[in-house]
mmCIF file of C-alpha atoms in Angstrom:
data_model
loop_
_atom_site.group_PDB
_atom_site.id
_atom_site.type_symbol
_atom_site.label_atom_id
_atom_site.label_comp_id
_atom_site.label_asym_id
_atom_site.label_seq_id
_atom_site.Cartn_x
_atom_site.Cartn_y
_atom_site.Cartn_z
ATOM 1 C CA MET A 1 17.003 -9.023 -27.230
ATOM 2 C CA THR A 2 19.701 -11.715 -27.264
ATOM 3 C CA ASN A 3 19.465 -15.347 -28.308
ATOM 4 C CA THR A 4 18.783 -16.444 -24.738
ATOM 5 C CA GLN A 5 17.407 -13.387 -22.936
ATOM 6 C CA THR A 6 14.824 -10.658 -23.411
ATOM 7 C CA ALA A 7 15.613 -7.133 -22.206
ATOM 8 C CA VAL A 8 12.906 -4.645 -21.201
ATOM 9 C CA ALA A 9 13.466 -1.057 -20.060
ATOM 10 C CA CYS A 10 12.603 -0.398 -16.430
ATOM 11 C CA SER A 11 13.574 1.572 -13.362
ATOM 12 C CA VAL A 12 14.081 0.317 -9.841
ATOM 13 C CA MET A 13 12.569 2.827 -7.456
ATOM 14 C CA ARG A 14 11.942 3.124 -3.762
ATOM 15 C CA GLY A 15 8.550 4.505 -2.900
ATOM 16 C CA GLY A 16 8.030 5.095 0.814
ATOM 17 C CA THR A 17 9.053 1.910 2.621
ATOM 18 C CA SER A 18 8.693 -0.338 -0.428
ATOM 19 C CA LYS A 19 10.647 -0.759 -3.627
ATOM 20 C CA GLY A 20 9.956 -2.334 -6.963
ATOM 21 C CA LEU A 21 10.268 -2.355 -10.723
ATOM 22 C CA PHE A 22 8.639 0.503 -12.669
ATOM 23 C CA PHE A 23 7.630 -0.038 -16.284
ATOM 24 C CA LEU A 24 5.918 1.929 -18.995
ATOM 25 C CA ALA A 25 2.800 -0.001 -19.924
ATOM 26 C CA SER A 26 3.856 0.131 -23.568
ATOM 27 C CA ASP A 27 7.032 -1.829 -22.763
ATOM 28 C CA LEU A 28 5.173 -4.816 -21.311
ATOM 29 C CA PRO A 29 3.071 -7.445 -23.108
ATOM 30 C CA ALA A 30 -0.534 -6.346 -23.544
ATOM 31 C CA ASP A 31 -1.749 -9.865 -22.804
ATOM 32 C CA VAL A 32 -2.149 -10.198 -19.029
ATOM 33 C CA ALA A 33 -0.987 -13.810 -18.856
ATOM 34 C CA ALA A 34 2.144 -13.023 -20.868
ATOM 35 C CA ARG A 35 2.774 -9.914 -18.794
ATOM 36 C CA ASP A 36 2.507 -11.836 -15.525
ATOM 37 C CA LYS A 37 4.800 -14.587 -16.787
ATOM 38 C CA PHE A 38 7.389 -11.938 -17.662
ATOM 39 C CA LEU A 39 7.090 -10.225 -14.265
ATOM 40 C CA LEU A 40 7.449 -13.496 -12.366
ATOM 41 C CA ALA A 41 10.636 -14.217 -14.272
ATOM 42 C CA ALA A 42 11.919 -10.666 -13.803
ATOM 43 C CA MET A 43 11.433 -10.914 -10.034
ATOM 44 C CA GLY A 44 12.753 -14.481 -9.800
ATOM 45 C CA SER A 45 9.493 -15.855 -8.432
ATOM 46 C CA PRO A 46 8.555 -18.367 -7.177
ATOM 47 C CA ASP A 47 11.589 -18.668 -4.933
ATOM 48 C CA ALA A 48 11.805 -17.618 -1.284
ATOM 49 C CA ARG A 49 14.951 -15.564 -1.970
ATOM 50 C CA GLU A 50 14.048 -14.607 -5.555
ATOM 51 C CA ILE A 51 17.728 -15.205 -6.161
ATOM 52 C CA ASP A 52 17.485 -15.350 -9.968
ATOM 53 C CA GLY A 53 15.624 -12.082 -10.321
ATOM 54 C CA MET A 54 15.243 -8.553 -9.031
ATOM 55 C CA GLY A 55 12.898 -9.324 -6.134
ATOM 56 C CA GLY A 56 14.076 -8.982 -2.555
ATOM 57 C CA GLY A 57 12.495 -12.127 -1.135
ATOM 58 C CA HIS A 58 9.751 -10.192 0.684
ATOM 59 C CA PRO A 59 6.370 -8.822 -0.459
ATOM 60 C CA LEU A 60 7.538 -5.262 0.317
ATOM 61 C CA THR A 61 10.433 -5.582 -2.142
ATOM 62 C CA SER A 62 8.648 -7.621 -4.810
ATOM 63 C CA LYS A 63 6.364 -4.997 -6.264
ATOM 64 C CA VAL A 64 5.668 -3.590 -9.722
ATOM 65 C CA ALA A 65 4.281 -0.297 -11.007
ATOM 66 C CA VAL A 66 2.938 -0.094 -14.548
ATOM 67 C CA VAL A 67 2.576 3.532 -15.636
ATOM 68 C CA SER A 68 1.114 5.114 -18.755
ATOM 69 C CA LYS A 69 0.089 8.556 -19.962
ATOM 70 C CA SER A 70 -3.593 8.925 -19.172
ATOM 71 C CA THR A 71 -6.386 9.746 -21.576
ATOM 72 C CA ARG A 72 -8.706 10.584 -18.653
ATOM 73 C CA GLU A 73 -9.775 14.204 -18.250
ATOM 74 C CA GLY A 74 -7.786 15.999 -15.563
ATOM 75 C CA ILE A 75 -5.400 13.059 -15.050
ATOM 76 C CA ASP A 76 -1.722 12.930 -15.983
ATOM 77 C CA VAL A 77 -0.890 9.230 -15.656
ATOM 78 C CA ASP A 78 -2.555 5.901 -14.967
ATOM 79 C CA TYR A 79 -0.876 3.685 -12.367
ATOM 80 C CA LEU A 80 -1.454 -0.050 -12.044
ATOM 81 C CA PHE A 81 0.065 -1.750 -9.015
ATOM 82 C CA LEU A 82 0.992 -5.433 -9.179
ATOM 83 C CA GLN A 83 2.133 -7.554 -6.240
ATOM 84 C CA VAL A 84 4.500 -10.345 -7.248
ATOM 85 C CA TRP A 85 4.594 -13.014 -4.557
ATOM 86 C CA PRO A 86 8.035 -14.415 -3.757
ATOM 87 C CA ASP A 87 6.769 -17.809 -2.581
ATOM 88 C CA ARG A 88 4.320 -18.648 -5.342
ATOM 89 C CA ALA A 89 3.842 -18.038 -9.045
ATOM 90 C CA GLU A 90 1.200 -15.365 -8.598
ATOM 91 C CA VAL A 91 0.826 -11.744 -9.660
ATOM 92 C CA SER A 92 -2.026 -9.905 -7.950
ATOM 93 C CA ASP A 93 -3.841 -6.708 -8.912
ATOM 94 C CA GLN A 94 -6.350 -6.991 -6.048
ATOM 95 C CA GLN A 95 -5.020 -4.043 -4.055
ATOM 96 C CA ASN A 96 -3.396 -0.657 -4.367
ATOM 97 C CA CYS A 97 -0.034 0.385 -2.877
ATOM 98 C CA GLY A 98 0.389 3.869 -1.487
ATOM 99 C CA ASN A 99 4.104 3.445 -0.869
ATOM 100 C CA ILE A 100 4.886 2.584 -4.486
ATOM 101 C CA LEU A 101 2.494 5.395 -5.437
ATOM 102 C CA ALA A 102 4.988 7.873 -3.950
ATOM 103 C CA ALA A 103 7.468 7.064 -6.732
ATOM 104 C CA VAL A 104 4.968 7.203 -9.600
ATOM 105 C CA GLY A 105 5.234 10.997 -9.961
ATOM 106 C CA PRO A 106 9.051 11.058 -10.117
ATOM 107 C CA PHE A 107 9.057 8.126 -12.564
ATOM 108 C CA ALA A 108 6.467 9.797 -14.803
ATOM 109 C CA ILE A 109 8.519 13.001 -14.943
ATOM 110 C CA GLU A 110 11.808 11.127 -15.502
ATOM 111 C CA ARG A 111 10.267 9.192 -18.403
ATOM 112 C CA GLY A 112 8.734 12.286 -20.043
ATOM 113 C CA LEU A 113 5.079 11.506 -19.342
ATOM 114 C CA VAL A 114 4.595 14.700 -17.315
ATOM 115 C CA ALA A 115 6.153 18.123 -17.954
ATOM 116 C CA THR A 116 7.477 20.051 -14.972
ATOM 117 C CA THR A 117 5.706 23.245 -13.905
ATOM 118 C CA GLY A 118 8.359 25.089 -11.934
ATOM 119 C CA ASP A 119 9.938 24.198 -8.615
ATOM 120 C CA LEU A 120 6.978 22.022 -7.601
ATOM 121 C CA THR A 121 5.101 19.823 -10.046
ATOM 122 C CA PRO A 122 1.729 18.300 -9.159
ATOM 123 C CA VAL A 123 1.196 14.913 -10.784
ATOM 124 C CA LYS A 124 -2.424 13.799 -10.982
ATOM 125 C CA ILE A 125 -2.560 10.007 -10.799
ATOM 126 C CA PHE A 126 -5.388 7.595 -11.528
ATOM 127 C CA MET A 127 -4.986 4.433 -9.445
ATOM 128 C CA VAL A 128 -6.264 1.720 -11.759
ATOM 129 C CA ASN A 129 -6.628 -0.971 -9.083
ATOM 130 C CA THR A 130 -9.196 1.007 -7.120
ATOM 131 C CA ASP A 131 -10.584 3.488 -9.687
ATOM 132 C CA SER A 132 -9.468 6.384 -7.489
ATOM 133 C CA LYS A 133 -7.317 9.491 -7.724
ATOM 134 C CA ALA A 134 -4.375 11.061 -5.941
ATOM 135 C CA THR A 135 -2.198 14.082 -6.497
ATOM 136 C CA ALA A 136 1.506 13.821 -5.697
ATOM 137 C CA PHE A 137 3.570 17.006 -5.366
ATOM 138 C CA ILE A 138 7.128 16.518 -6.678
ATOM 139 C CA GLU A 139 10.010 18.929 -6.192
ATOM 140 C CA THR A 140 11.399 19.831 -9.650
ATOM 141 C CA PRO A 141 13.858 22.747 -9.381
ATOM 142 C CA GLY A 142 15.367 23.571 -12.756
ATOM 143 C CA GLY A 143 12.970 21.146 -14.431
ATOM 144 C CA LYS A 144 14.594 18.069 -12.842
ATOM 145 C CA VAL A 145 13.259 15.728 -10.158
ATOM 146 C CA ASN A 146 14.928 16.450 -6.837
ATOM 147 C CA TYR A 147 15.541 13.487 -4.542
ATOM 148 C CA GLN A 148 17.590 15.275 -1.863
ATOM 149 C CA GLY A 149 16.021 17.112 1.012
ATOM 150 C CA THR A 150 15.281 17.216 4.705
ATOM 151 C CA ALA A 151 12.189 15.008 4.866
ATOM 152 C CA ARG A 152 12.421 11.846 6.921
ATOM 153 C CA ILE A 153 10.031 8.905 7.161
ATOM 154 C CA ASP A 154 10.257 5.989 9.565
ATOM 155 C CA GLY A 155 11.514 2.802 7.976
ATOM 156 C CA VAL A 156 13.839 4.578 5.511
ATOM 157 C CA PRO A 157 17.370 5.688 6.459
ATOM 158 C CA GLY A 158 18.454 9.254 5.855
ATOM 159 C CA PHE A 159 16.716 12.363 4.549
ATOM 160 C CA HIS A 160 15.114 12.963 1.161
ATOM 161 C CA ALA A 161 12.898 15.344 -0.773
ATOM 162 C CA PRO A 162 9.281 15.277 0.433
ATOM 163 C CA VAL A 163 6.505 13.792 -1.667
ATOM 164 C CA ASN A 164 3.181 15.069 -0.365
ATOM 165 C CA ILE A 165 0.205 13.008 -1.485
ATOM 166 C CA ASN A 166 -3.451 14.016 -1.357
ATOM 167 C CA PHE A 167 -5.882 11.149 -1.815
ATOM 168 C CA GLU A 168 -9.165 11.981 -3.509
ATOM 169 C CA ASP A 169 -12.391 9.994 -3.371
ATOM 170 C CA VAL A 170 -10.711 6.806 -2.148
ATOM 171 C CA ALA A 171 -13.434 5.937 0.373
ATOM 172 C CA GLY A 172 -14.958 2.599 -0.615
ATOM 173 C CA SER A 173 -12.656 2.255 -3.621
ATOM 174 C CA SER A 174 -12.358 -1.530 -3.186
ATOM 175 C CA CYS A 175 -15.439 -2.435 -1.140
ATOM 176 C CA GLY A 176 -17.994 0.006 -2.540
ATOM 177 C CA SER A 177 -18.387 2.065 0.634
ATOM 178 C CA LEU A 178 -16.346 3.400 3.528
ATOM 179 C CA LEU A 179 -18.099 0.968 5.876
ATOM 180 C CA PRO A 180 -18.763 -2.074 3.693
ATOM 181 C CA THR A 181 -20.802 -3.874 6.380
ATOM 182 C CA GLY A 182 -22.726 -0.705 7.191
ATOM 183 C CA ASN A 183 -21.600 -0.880 10.820
ATOM 184 C CA ALA A 184 -18.933 0.759 12.950
ATOM 185 C CA VAL A 185 -18.538 -2.550 14.792
ATOM 186 C CA ASP A 186 -19.330 -6.158 13.865
ATOM 187 C CA ILE A 187 -18.902 -9.350 15.864
ATOM 188 C CA VAL A 188 -17.007 -12.033 13.932
ATOM 189 C CA ASN A 189 -16.038 -15.335 15.529
ATOM 190 C CA GLY A 190 -16.790 -13.745 18.891
ATOM 191 C CA VAL A 191 -14.409 -10.808 18.269
ATOM 192 C CA GLU A 192 -15.303 -7.126 17.786
ATOM 193 C CA VAL A 193 -14.039 -5.821 14.446
ATOM 194 C CA THR A 194 -14.308 -2.649 12.409
ATOM 195 C CA CYS A 195 -14.292 -3.189 8.645
ATOM 196 C CA ILE A 196 -13.278 -0.042 6.777
ATOM 197 C CA ASP A 197 -12.074 0.962 3.305
ATOM 198 C CA ASN A 198 -10.576 4.400 2.789
ATOM 199 C CA GLY A 199 -8.257 3.385 -0.020
ATOM 200 C CA MET A 200 -7.371 -0.023 1.454
ATOM 201 C CA PRO A 201 -9.746 -2.640 2.895
ATOM 202 C CA VAL A 202 -8.697 -3.073 6.526
ATOM 203 C CA VAL A 203 -10.112 -5.005 9.451
ATOM 204 C CA CYS A 204 -9.341 -3.302 12.774
ATOM 205 C CA LEU A 205 -9.071 -5.612 15.786
ATOM 206 C CA ARG A 206 -8.046 -5.237 19.414
ATOM 207 C CA ALA A 207 -4.674 -6.932 19.960
ATOM 208 C CA ASP A 208 -5.598 -8.030 23.480
ATOM 209 C CA ASP A 209 -8.606 -9.949 22.151
ATOM 210 C CA PHE A 210 -5.999 -12.378 20.766
ATOM 211 C CA GLY A 211 -3.966 -12.727 23.944
ATOM 212 C CA ILE A 212 -1.140 -10.454 22.762
ATOM 213 C CA THR A 213 -0.021 -6.971 23.765
ATOM 214 C CA GLY A 214 0.190 -5.491 20.267
ATOM 215 C CA TYR A 215 3.820 -4.497 20.815
ATOM 216 C CA GLU A 216 5.358 -7.736 19.566
ATOM 217 C CA THR A 217 7.864 -7.705 16.711
ATOM 218 C CA PRO A 218 6.743 -8.851 13.259
ATOM 219 C CA ALA A 219 8.920 -11.961 13.680
ATOM 220 C CA GLU A 220 7.194 -12.822 16.957
ATOM 221 C CA LEU A 221 3.784 -12.409 15.348
ATOM 222 C CA GLU A 222 4.688 -14.608 12.401
ATOM 223 C CA ALA A 223 5.937 -17.319 14.760
ATOM 224 C CA ASN A 224 2.605 -17.329 16.644
ATOM 225 C CA THR A 225 0.725 -19.953 14.627
ATOM 226 C CA GLU A 226 -2.353 -19.847 16.883
ATOM 227 C CA LEU A 227 -2.660 -16.080 16.436
ATOM 228 C CA ARG A 228 -2.226 -16.310 12.685
ATOM 229 C CA ALA A 229 -4.898 -19.001 12.433
ATOM 230 C CA LYS A 230 -7.424 -16.934 14.415
ATOM 231 C CA VAL A 231 -6.723 -13.783 12.418
ATOM 232 C CA GLU A 232 -6.978 -15.638 9.115
ATOM 233 C CA ALA A 233 -10.282 -17.245 10.141
ATOM 234 C CA ILE A 234 -11.747 -13.786 10.744
ATOM 235 C CA ARG A 235 -10.317 -12.493 7.452
ATOM 236 C CA LEU A 236 -11.968 -15.300 5.522
ATOM 237 C CA ALA A 237 -15.241 -14.737 7.362
ATOM 238 C CA VAL A 238 -15.440 -11.000 6.588
ATOM 239 C CA GLY A 239 -14.542 -11.261 2.900
ATOM 240 C CA GLU A 240 -18.116 -11.609 1.723
ATOM 241 C CA ARG A 241 -19.380 -9.021 4.214
ATOM 242 C CA MET A 242 -16.861 -6.511 2.822
ATOM 243 C CA ASN A 243 -18.031 -7.172 -0.757
ATOM 244 C CA LEU A 244 -14.665 -8.739 -1.584
ATOM 245 C CA GLY A 245 -16.006 -12.243 -2.210
ATOM 246 C CA ASP A 246 -13.867 -15.262 -1.378
ATOM 247 C CA VAL A 247 -10.605 -13.741 -0.132
ATOM 248 C CA THR A 248 -8.741 -17.038 0.333
ATOM 249 C CA ASN A 249 -6.274 -16.182 -2.424
ATOM 250 C CA LYS A 250 -6.563 -12.390 -2.251
ATOM 251 C CA THR A 251 -4.214 -9.856 -0.685
ATOM 252 C CA VAL A 252 -7.084 -7.984 0.968
ATOM 253 C CA PRO A 253 -8.373 -7.211 3.482
ATOM 254 C CA LYS A 254 -5.368 -6.297 5.611
ATOM 255 C CA MET A 255 -5.682 -7.243 9.281
ATOM 256 C CA SER A 256 -4.563 -4.564 11.726
ATOM 257 C CA LEU A 257 -4.174 -5.462 15.405
ATOM 258 C CA LEU A 258 -4.540 -2.283 17.442
ATOM 259 C CA SER A 259 -3.384 -1.215 20.882
ATOM 260 C CA LYS A 260 -2.787 2.007 22.784
ATOM 261 C CA ALA A 261 0.033 4.181 21.488
ATOM 262 C CA THR A 262 3.233 4.200 23.530
ATOM 263 C CA ASN A 263 5.472 6.661 21.675
ATOM 264 C CA GLY A 264 3.400 9.814 21.524
ATOM 265 C CA GLY A 265 1.090 8.737 18.713
ATOM 266 C CA LEU A 266 -2.657 8.198 18.763
ATOM 267 C CA ILE A 267 -2.828 4.458 18.129
ATOM 268 C CA ASN A 268 -0.423 1.533 17.725
ATOM 269 C CA THR A 269 -0.641 -1.085 14.956
ATOM 270 C CA ARG A 270 0.614 -4.512 13.961
ATOM 271 C CA THR A 271 -0.611 -5.454 10.500
ATOM 272 C CA PHE A 272 -0.830 -8.726 8.571
ATOM 273 C CA ILE A 273 -0.673 -8.109 4.786
ATOM 274 C CA PRO A 274 -2.448 -10.554 5.003
ATOM 275 C CA HIS A 275 -0.190 -13.516 5.871
ATOM 276 C CA ARG A 276 3.132 -11.805 6.544
ATOM 277 C CA ALA A 277 3.468 -9.295 9.363
ATOM 278 C CA HIS A 278 4.312 -5.854 7.950
ATOM 279 C CA GLU A 279 7.581 -4.329 9.145
ATOM 280 C CA ALA A 280 5.694 -1.018 9.271
ATOM 281 C CA ILE A 281 2.205 -0.428 7.824
ATOM 282 C CA GLY A 282 1.081 0.306 4.292
ATOM 283 C CA VAL A 283 0.302 3.896 3.327
ATOM 284 C CA LEU A 284 -3.334 3.300 2.491
ATOM 285 C CA GLY A 285 -3.611 0.858 5.372
ATOM 286 C CA ALA A 286 -2.531 3.692 7.679
ATOM 287 C CA VAL A 287 -5.087 5.983 6.051
ATOM 288 C CA SER A 288 -7.869 3.459 6.698
ATOM 289 C CA VAL A 289 -6.790 2.970 10.338
ATOM 290 C CA ALA A 290 -6.624 6.754 10.832
ATOM 291 C CA THR A 291 -10.116 7.042 9.356
ATOM 292 C CA ALA A 292 -11.365 4.375 11.753
ATOM 293 C CA CYS A 293 -9.995 6.467 14.614
ATOM 294 C CA MET A 294 -12.305 9.289 13.475
ATOM 295 C CA LEU A 295 -15.342 6.966 13.377
ATOM 296 C CA PRO A 296 -17.333 7.231 16.624
ATOM 297 C CA GLY A 297 -17.713 3.894 18.394
ATOM 298 C CA SER A 298 -15.302 1.952 16.190
ATOM 299 C CA VAL A 299 -12.679 -0.405 17.599
ATOM 300 C CA ALA A 300 -9.950 2.082 16.691
ATOM 301 C CA ASN A 301 -11.859 5.084 18.026
ATOM 302 C CA ARG A 302 -12.306 3.496 21.461
ATOM 303 C CA ILE A 303 -8.662 2.385 21.716
ATOM 304 C CA ALA A 304 -7.506 5.870 20.709
ATOM 305 C CA GLY A 305 -9.791 7.349 23.363
ATOM 306 C CA LEU A 306 -11.271 9.962 21.047
ATOM 307 C CA THR A 307 -14.510 11.482 22.280
ATOM 308 C CA GLY A 308 -16.268 14.357 20.613
ATOM 309 C CA VAL A 309 -14.103 13.790 17.533
ATOM 310 C CA ALA A 310 -12.986 16.940 15.730
ATOM 311 C CA ASP A 311 -13.614 17.334 12.026
ATOM 312 C CA GLU A 312 -9.883 17.832 11.383
ATOM 313 C CA LEU A 313 -6.993 16.026 13.036
ATOM 314 C CA ASP A 314 -3.412 14.937 12.373
ATOM 315 C CA ILE A 315 -3.352 11.288 13.411
ATOM 316 C CA GLU A 316 -0.058 9.614 14.205
ATOM 317 C CA VAL A 317 -0.350 5.878 13.548
ATOM 318 C CA GLU A 318 2.433 3.969 15.296
ATOM 319 C CA HIS A 319 3.886 0.808 13.728
ATOM 320 C CA PRO A 320 6.876 -1.485 14.415
ATOM 321 C CA THR A 321 9.458 0.905 12.957
ATOM 322 C CA GLY A 322 7.978 4.322 13.771
ATOM 323 C CA PHE A 323 4.798 6.134 12.821
ATOM 324 C CA PHE A 324 2.759 7.663 9.995
ATOM 325 C CA THR A 325 1.157 11.075 10.296
ATOM 326 C CA VAL A 326 -2.128 11.136 8.380
ATOM 327 C CA GLN A 327 -3.920 14.457 7.905
ATOM 328 C CA MET A 328 -7.634 13.729 8.214
ATOM 329 C CA GLN A 329 -10.675 15.883 7.573
ATOM 330 C CA VAL A 330 -14.139 14.383 7.991
ATOM 331 C CA ASP A 331 -17.742 15.497 8.004
ATOM 332 C CA ASN A 332 -19.744 14.037 10.888
ATOM 333 C CA SER A 333 -22.870 16.092 10.244
ATOM 334 C CA GLY A 334 -24.781 13.366 8.408
ATOM 335 C CA ASP A 335 -25.885 9.859 9.265
ATOM 336 C CA GLN A 336 -22.553 8.436 8.135
ATOM 337 C CA LEU A 337 -18.978 9.661 8.371
ATOM 338 C CA ARG A 338 -17.798 11.362 5.168
ATOM 339 C CA VAL A 339 -14.094 11.769 4.473
ATOM 340 C CA THR A 340 -13.225 15.157 2.975
ATOM 341 C CA LYS A 341 -9.418 14.878 3.068
ATOM 342 C CA SER A 342 -6.746 12.262 3.721
ATOM 343 C CA ALA A 343 -3.138 13.206 3.029
ATOM 344 C CA LEU A 344 0.356 12.240 4.101
ATOM 345 C CA LEU A 345 4.060 12.644 3.521
ATOM 346 C CA ARG A 346 6.265 10.096 1.769
ATOM 347 C CA THR A 347 9.649 10.167 0.064
ATOM 348 C CA ALA A 348 10.934 8.358 -3.024
ATOM 349 C CA ARG A 349 14.160 7.787 -4.893
ATOM 350 C CA MET A 350 15.275 6.341 -8.214
ATOM 351 C CA LEU A 351 17.737 3.536 -7.474
ATOM 352 C CA MET A 352 18.524 2.350 -11.000
ATOM 353 C CA SER A 353 17.357 2.831 -14.543
ATOM 354 C CA GLY A 354 18.171 0.536 -17.409
ATOM 355 C CA SER A 355 16.955 -2.876 -18.572
ATOM 356 C CA VAL A 356 15.858 -6.000 -16.786
ATOM 357 C CA TYR A 357 16.888 -9.262 -18.463
ATOM 358 C CA VAL A 358 14.645 -12.295 -18.434
ATOM 359 C CA SER A 359 15.594 -15.773 -19.611
ATOM 360 C CA ASN A 360 13.644 -16.764 -22.669
ATOM 361 C CA SER A 361 13.338 -20.280 -21.275
ATOM 362 C CA ALA A 362 11.506 -18.861 -18.244
ATOM 363 C CA LEU A 363 9.031 -17.139 -20.537
ATOM 364 C CA GLU A 364 8.458 -20.374 -22.382
ATOM 365 C CA ASN A 365 8.255 -22.737 -19.417
ATOM 366 C CA ASN A 366 7.215 -20.759 -16.315
#
């Protein structure tokens, strides 16, 4: 600490196609209001460019992971995700982030929370936001985290070490059930929608129901004020139906406009998160869309053209900068679809480790 600034240890890490600040929970204020005030100042929010902080002026680069050693049986670390909004003084814990999740394992090992177990170390993670679990497999040759490799993911330049993530029991983690409305299809404002939550609440919609192709760029979508208004009206209308309450000021559900795949995948997506158009698609958002593809009769299932759906399938979800491959296993033998496995590949890298400095005046006045 100096006379004018407060320093707190942190790491800047890229997880998947997002990046953010990673903190040990013990290094942040225990009081939520004080913690959020600190994080806003650290990111430089509210400011569209976040010029006086570490944020990148976009929701995908204004994220925070708070990690602690877990006291839960069979769990290594607890992970709380916080979204810091660039354009307003708000810190949200209303959703999870599967991209940032990819860097939690490396961070936990780097900071001594998890001991390595040979060349590959499984890190069992409890996702606090959604009361759910995931296991990330981290390459640790010689007891050190390896960031170099041959794995490639769309939206990230170059090649890196793979981080394979298995999600466990994430169905209904935010909404209470995989299909929060109880239906594969609902009609909202005259539009067919599929509301689904397999780790991330998502509303699946047909792009052509909104007079678009579904192949527009994120910038084109954001410039379409009529489209945004219609999508937001549906989002607000389904909030209560999805057991999310009034979602006016919430970051969920995500709105995914679907169309036929054009680059060898199974389905194409354009996703609002919820007010900005995603440059790709979120990890757990992709998992929920892939799950919807496996759901007979859903909006996604019909666009994908899946009939007689198999119990196991690798689903390639296309997005504006490439695609996600989601490994899905489901059980269709009962009255309702049951997810038995959802897994995917990500990469991560530590970009910086040190201290973030926050002006004491910002902590006093923000």
